[in-house]
Amino acid sequence: MTHAENAHAIFQDAIGKEQPPGDWFLIDQERINAFAEVTEDRQFIHIDPVKSAELSPYGVPIAHGFLTLSMLSHLVSTVPVPPERLEGISVGINYGFEKVRFLSPVKVDSRIRAVLTLRSADLKNPNTIQVTNNISVEIEGESKPALIADWVSRAIYS
Protein backbone atom coordinates (compact mmCIF):
# COMPACT_ATOMS: atom_id res chain seq x y z
CA MET A 1 0.00 0.00 0.00
CA THR A 2 1.38 3.44 -0.94
CA HIS A 3 1.63 6.36 1.52
CA ALA A 4 -1.27 8.02 -0.30
CA GLU A 5 -3.46 4.92 -0.14
CA ASN A 6 -2.75 4.57 3.58
CA ALA A 7 -3.45 8.28 4.18
CA HIS A 8 -6.61 8.04 2.08
CA ALA A 9 -8.01 5.41 4.45
CA ILE A 10 -7.17 7.66 7.43
CA PHE A 11 -8.82 10.65 5.72
CA GLN A 12 -11.99 8.62 5.09
CA ASP A 13 -12.43 8.12 8.84
CA ALA A 14 -12.29 11.90 9.39
CA ILE A 15 -14.90 12.97 6.83
CA GLY A 16 -17.59 15.10 8.46
CA LYS A 17 -15.69 15.49 11.73
CA GLU A 18 -14.66 18.94 12.94
CA GLN A 19 -10.96 19.15 13.79
CA PRO A 20 -9.74 20.95 16.91
CA PRO A 21 -9.36 24.69 16.22
CA GLY A 22 -6.06 26.22 15.18
CA ASP A 23 -4.13 28.88 17.06
CA TRP A 24 -5.37 32.43 17.49
CA PHE A 25 -3.65 34.97 15.23
CA LEU A 26 -3.64 38.75 15.70
CA ILE A 27 -4.65 40.98 12.79
CA ASP A 28 -3.12 44.35 13.65
CA GLN A 29 -2.96 47.66 11.82
CA GLU A 30 0.60 47.04 10.65
CA ARG A 31 -0.47 43.85 8.84
CA ILE A 32 -3.54 45.54 7.35
CA ASN A 33 -1.40 48.45 6.10
CA ALA A 34 1.17 46.09 4.59
CA PHE A 35 -1.59 44.19 2.77
CA ALA A 36 -3.05 47.50 1.51
CA GLU A 37 0.34 48.43 0.06
CA VAL A 38 0.94 45.06 -1.60
CA THR A 39 -2.52 44.93 -3.17
CA GLU A 40 -2.85 48.67 -3.93
CA ASP A 41 -6.16 48.64 -1.96
CA ARG A 42 -5.83 51.66 0.30
CA GLN A 43 -9.52 52.23 1.00
CA PHE A 44 -9.92 54.30 4.17
CA ILE A 45 -11.91 51.60 6.00
CA HIS A 46 -8.68 49.60 6.12
CA ILE A 47 -5.92 52.13 6.72
CA ASP A 48 -7.32 55.32 8.26
CA PRO A 49 -8.38 54.99 11.93
CA VAL A 50 -9.62 58.60 12.15
CA LYS A 51 -11.78 58.46 9.03
CA SER A 52 -12.97 54.95 9.97
CA ALA A 53 -14.13 56.23 13.36
CA GLU A 54 -15.97 59.04 11.63
CA LEU A 55 -17.46 57.36 8.54
CA SER A 56 -17.31 53.58 8.84
CA PRO A 57 -20.18 51.61 10.37
CA TYR A 58 -17.54 49.58 12.24
CA GLY A 59 -15.93 52.57 13.98
CA VAL A 60 -12.41 51.20 13.47
CA PRO A 61 -10.36 49.96 10.52
CA ILE A 62 -11.18 46.47 9.27
CA ALA A 63 -9.01 43.90 7.53
CA HIS A 64 -9.47 43.35 3.82
CA GLY A 65 -11.56 40.25 3.19
CA PHE A 66 -8.78 39.03 0.91
CA LEU A 67 -6.27 39.51 3.75
CA THR A 68 -8.34 37.16 5.90
CA LEU A 69 -8.59 34.73 2.99
CA SER A 70 -4.84 34.93 2.35
CA MET A 71 -4.18 33.99 5.98
CA LEU A 72 -5.81 30.57 5.47
CA SER A 73 -2.50 28.86 4.67
CA HIS A 74 -1.07 29.95 8.00
CA LEU A 75 -4.25 29.49 10.02
CA VAL A 76 -4.82 25.96 8.71
CA SER A 77 -1.18 25.06 9.34
CA THR A 78 -1.87 25.48 13.08
CA VAL A 79 -4.83 23.07 13.11
CA PRO A 80 -3.74 19.79 14.72
CA VAL A 81 -4.02 16.82 12.34
CA PRO A 82 -3.07 13.19 12.86
CA PRO A 83 0.59 12.79 11.77
CA GLU A 84 -0.31 9.63 9.80
CA ARG A 85 -2.11 11.81 7.24
CA LEU A 86 1.11 13.69 6.57
CA GLU A 87 3.48 10.74 6.42
CA GLY A 88 5.05 10.57 2.99
CA ILE A 89 3.74 13.90 1.64
CA SER A 90 6.27 15.45 -0.70
CA VAL A 91 4.20 18.55 -1.52
CA GLY A 92 0.78 20.08 -0.93
CA ILE A 93 -0.77 22.34 -3.54
CA ASN A 94 -3.68 24.75 -3.57
CA TYR A 95 -6.27 23.52 -6.06
CA GLY A 96 -8.89 26.23 -5.51
CA PHE A 97 -12.13 27.05 -3.74
CA GLU A 98 -15.65 25.77 -4.21
CA LYS A 99 -17.12 28.58 -2.16
CA VAL A 100 -15.92 31.63 -0.23
CA ARG A 101 -18.19 33.91 1.76
CA PHE A 102 -17.15 36.92 3.86
CA LEU A 103 -19.66 37.01 6.72
CA SER A 104 -18.22 39.44 9.29
CA PRO A 105 -15.52 42.09 9.19
CA VAL A 106 -12.29 41.48 11.08
CA LYS A 107 -11.77 44.65 13.09
CA VAL A 108 -8.24 45.86 13.70
CA ASP A 109 -6.52 44.10 16.63
CA SER A 110 -8.90 41.14 16.50
CA ARG A 111 -7.66 37.58 16.76
CA ILE A 112 -8.78 34.96 14.28
CA ARG A 113 -8.39 31.19 13.98
CA ALA A 114 -9.40 28.41 11.63
CA VAL A 115 -11.78 25.58 12.35
CA LEU A 116 -12.06 22.96 9.65
CA THR A 117 -14.22 20.00 8.81
CA LEU A 118 -13.09 17.51 6.20
CA ARG A 119 -15.73 17.32 3.45
CA SER A 120 -14.06 14.82 1.13
CA ALA A 121 -10.80 13.05 0.31
CA ASP A 122 -10.54 11.47 -3.12
CA LEU A 123 -7.65 9.33 -4.31
CA LYS A 124 -6.88 10.86 -7.71
CA ASN A 125 -4.02 8.46 -8.49
CA PRO A 126 -1.79 6.19 -6.36
CA ASN A 127 0.19 9.22 -5.12
CA THR A 128 -2.36 12.05 -4.93
CA ILE A 129 -5.29 12.78 -2.64
CA GLN A 130 -7.64 15.67 -3.40
CA VAL A 131 -8.93 17.06 -0.12
CA THR A 132 -11.85 19.44 0.38
CA ASN A 133 -12.13 21.13 3.77
CA ASN A 134 -14.89 23.39 4.97
CA ILE A 135 -13.10 26.17 6.81
CA SER A 136 -14.58 28.68 9.18
CA VAL A 137 -12.45 31.60 10.33
CA GLU A 138 -13.60 32.54 13.79
CA ILE A 139 -13.14 35.98 15.34
CA GLU A 140 -12.39 35.89 19.05
CA GLY A 141 -15.41 37.17 21.00
CA GLU A 142 -17.72 37.23 17.96
CA SER A 143 -20.58 34.82 17.30
CA LYS A 144 -20.40 35.03 13.51
CA PRO A 145 -17.30 33.89 11.59
CA ALA A 146 -15.24 36.22 9.42
CA LEU A 147 -15.47 33.84 6.50
CA ILE A 148 -16.39 30.35 5.45
CA ALA A 149 -14.82 28.56 2.52
CA ASP A 150 -14.64 25.15 0.91
CA TRP A 151 -10.95 24.84 0.10
CA VAL A 152 -9.72 22.19 -2.31
CA SER A 153 -6.09 21.10 -2.10
CA ARG A 154 -4.01 18.19 -3.26
CA ALA A 155 -1.56 16.19 -1.20
CA ILE A 156 1.07 14.54 -3.35
CA TYR A 157 2.87 11.64 -1.69
CA SER A 158 6.28 10.21 -2.51
C-alpha positions as semicolon CSV with decimal commas, in nm:
position;residue;x (nm);y (nm);z (nm)
1;M;0,000;0,000;0,000
2;T;0,138;0,344;-0,094
3;H;0,163;0,636;0,152
4;A;-0,127;0,802;-0,030
5;E;-0,346;0,492;-0,014
6;N;-0,275;0,457;0,358
7;A;-0,345;0,828;0,418
8;H;-0,661;0,804;0,208
9;A;-0,801;0,541;0,445
10;I;-0,717;0,766;0,743
11;F;-0,882;1,065;0,572
12;Q;-1,199;0,862;0,509
13;D;-1,243;0,812;0,884
14;A;-1,229;1,190;0,939
15;I;-1,490;1,297;0,683
16;G;-1,759;1,510;0,846
17;K;-1,569;1,549;1,173
18;E;-1,466;1,894;1,294
19;Q;-1,096;1,915;1,379
20;P;-0,974;2,095;1,691
21;P;-0,936;2,469;1,622
22;G;-0,606;2,622;1,518
23;D;-0,413;2,888;1,706
24;W;-0,537;3,243;1,749
25;F;-0,365;3,497;1,523
26;L;-0,364;3,875;1,570
27;I;-0,465;4,098;1,279
28;D;-0,312;4,435;1,365
29;Q;-0,296;4,766;1,182
30;E;0,060;4,704;1,065
31;R;-0,047;4,385;0,884
32;I;-0,354;4,554;0,735
33;N;-0,140;4,845;0,610
34;A;0,117;4,609;0,459
35;F;-0,159;4,419;0,277
36;A;-0,305;4,750;0,151
37;E;0,034;4,843;0,006
38;V;0,094;4,506;-0,160
39;T;-0,252;4,493;-0,317
40;E;-0,285;4,867;-0,393
41;D;-0,616;4,864;-0,196
42;R;-0,583;5,166;0,030
43;Q;-0,952;5,223;0,100
44;F;-0,992;5,430;0,417
45;I;-1,191;5,160;0,600
46;H;-0,868;4,960;0,612
47;I;-0,592;5,213;0,672
48;D;-0,732;5,532;0,826
49;P;-0,838;5,499;1,193
50;V;-0,962;5,860;1,215
51;K;-1,178;5,846;0,903
52;S;-1,297;5,495;0,997
53;A;-1,413;5,623;1,336
54;E;-1,597;5,904;1,163
55;L;-1,746;5,736;0,854
56;S;-1,731;5,358;0,884
57;P;-2,018;5,161;1,037
58;Y;-1,754;4,958;1,224
59;G;-1,593;5,257;1,398
60;V;-1,241;5,120;1,347
61;P;-1,036;4,996;1,052
62;I;-1,118;4,647;0,927
63;A;-0,901;4,390;0,753
64;H;-0,947;4,335;0,382
65;G;-1,156;4,025;0,319
66;F;-0,878;3,903;0,091
67;L;-0,627;3,951;0,375
68;T;-0,834;3,716;0,590
69;L;-0,859;3,473;0,299
70;S;-0,484;3,493;0,235
71;M;-0,418;3,399;0,598
72;L;-0,581;3,057;0,547
73;S;-0,250;2,886;0,467
74;H;-0,107;2,995;0,800
75;L;-0,425;2,949;1,002
76;V;-0,482;2,596;0,871
77;S;-0,118;2,506;0,934
78;T;-0,187;2,548;1,308
79;V;-0,483;2,307;1,311
80;P;-0,374;1,979;1,472
81;V;-0,402;1,682;1,234
82;P;-0,307;1,319;1,286
83;P;0,059;1,279;1,177
84;E;-0,031;0,963;0,980
85;R;-0,211;1,181;0,724
86;L;0,111;1,369;0,657
87;E;0,348;1,074;0,642
88;G;0,505;1,057;0,299
89;I;0,374;1,390;0,164
90;S;0,627;1,545;-0,070
91;V;0,420;1,855;-0,152
92;G;0,078;2,008;-0,093
93;I;-0,077;2,234;-0,354
94;N;-0,368;2,475;-0,357
95;Y;-0,627;2,352;-0,606
96;G;-0,889;2,623;-0,551
97;F;-1,213;2,705;-0,374
98;E;-1,565;2,577;-0,421
99;K;-1,712;2,858;-0,216
100;V;-1,592;3,163;-0,023
101;R;-1,819;3,391;0,176
102;F;-1,715;3,692;0,386
103;L;-1,966;3,701;0,672
104;S;-1,822;3,944;0,929
105;P;-1,552;4,209;0,919
106;V;-1,229;4,148;1,108
107;K;-1,177;4,465;1,309
108;V;-0,824;4,586;1,370
109;D;-0,652;4,410;1,663
110;S;-0,890;4,114;1,650
111;R;-0,766;3,758;1,676
112;I;-0,878;3,496;1,428
113;R;-0,839;3,119;1,398
114;A;-0,940;2,841;1,163
115;V;-1,178;2,558;1,235
116;L;-1,206;2,296;0,965
117;T;-1,422;2,000;0,881
118;L;-1,309;1,751;0,620
119;R;-1,573;1,732;0,345
120;S;-1,406;1,482;0,113
121;A;-1,080;1,305;0,031
122;D;-1,054;1,147;-0,312
123;L;-0,765;0,933;-0,431
124;K;-0,688;1,086;-0,771
125;N;-0,402;0,846;-0,849
126;P;-0,179;0,619;-0,636
127;N;0,019;0,922;-0,512
128;T;-0,236;1,205;-0,493
129;I;-0,529;1,278;-0,264
130;Q;-0,764;1,567;-0,340
131;V;-0,893;1,706;-0,012
132;T;-1,185;1,944;0,038
133;N;-1,213;2,113;0,377
134;N;-1,489;2,339;0,497
135;I;-1,310;2,617;0,681
136;S;-1,458;2,868;0,918
137;V;-1,245;3,160;1,033
138;E;-1,360;3,254;1,379
139;I;-1,314;3,598;1,534
140;E;-1,239;3,589;1,905
141;G;-1,541;3,717;2,100
142;E;-1,772;3,723;1,796
143;S;-2,058;3,482;1,730
144;K;-2,040;3,503;1,351
145;P;-1,730;3,389;1,159
146;A;-1,524;3,622;0,942
147;L;-1,547;3,384;0,650
148;I;-1,639;3,035;0,545
149;A;-1,482;2,856;0,252
150;D;-1,464;2,515;0,091
151;W;-1,095;2,484;0,010
152;V;-0,972;2,219;-0,231
153;S;-0,609;2,110;-0,210
154;R;-0,401;1,819;-0,326
155;A;-0,156;1,619;-0,120
156;I;0,107;1,454;-0,335
157;Y;0,287;1,164;-0,169
158;S;0,628;1,021;-0,251
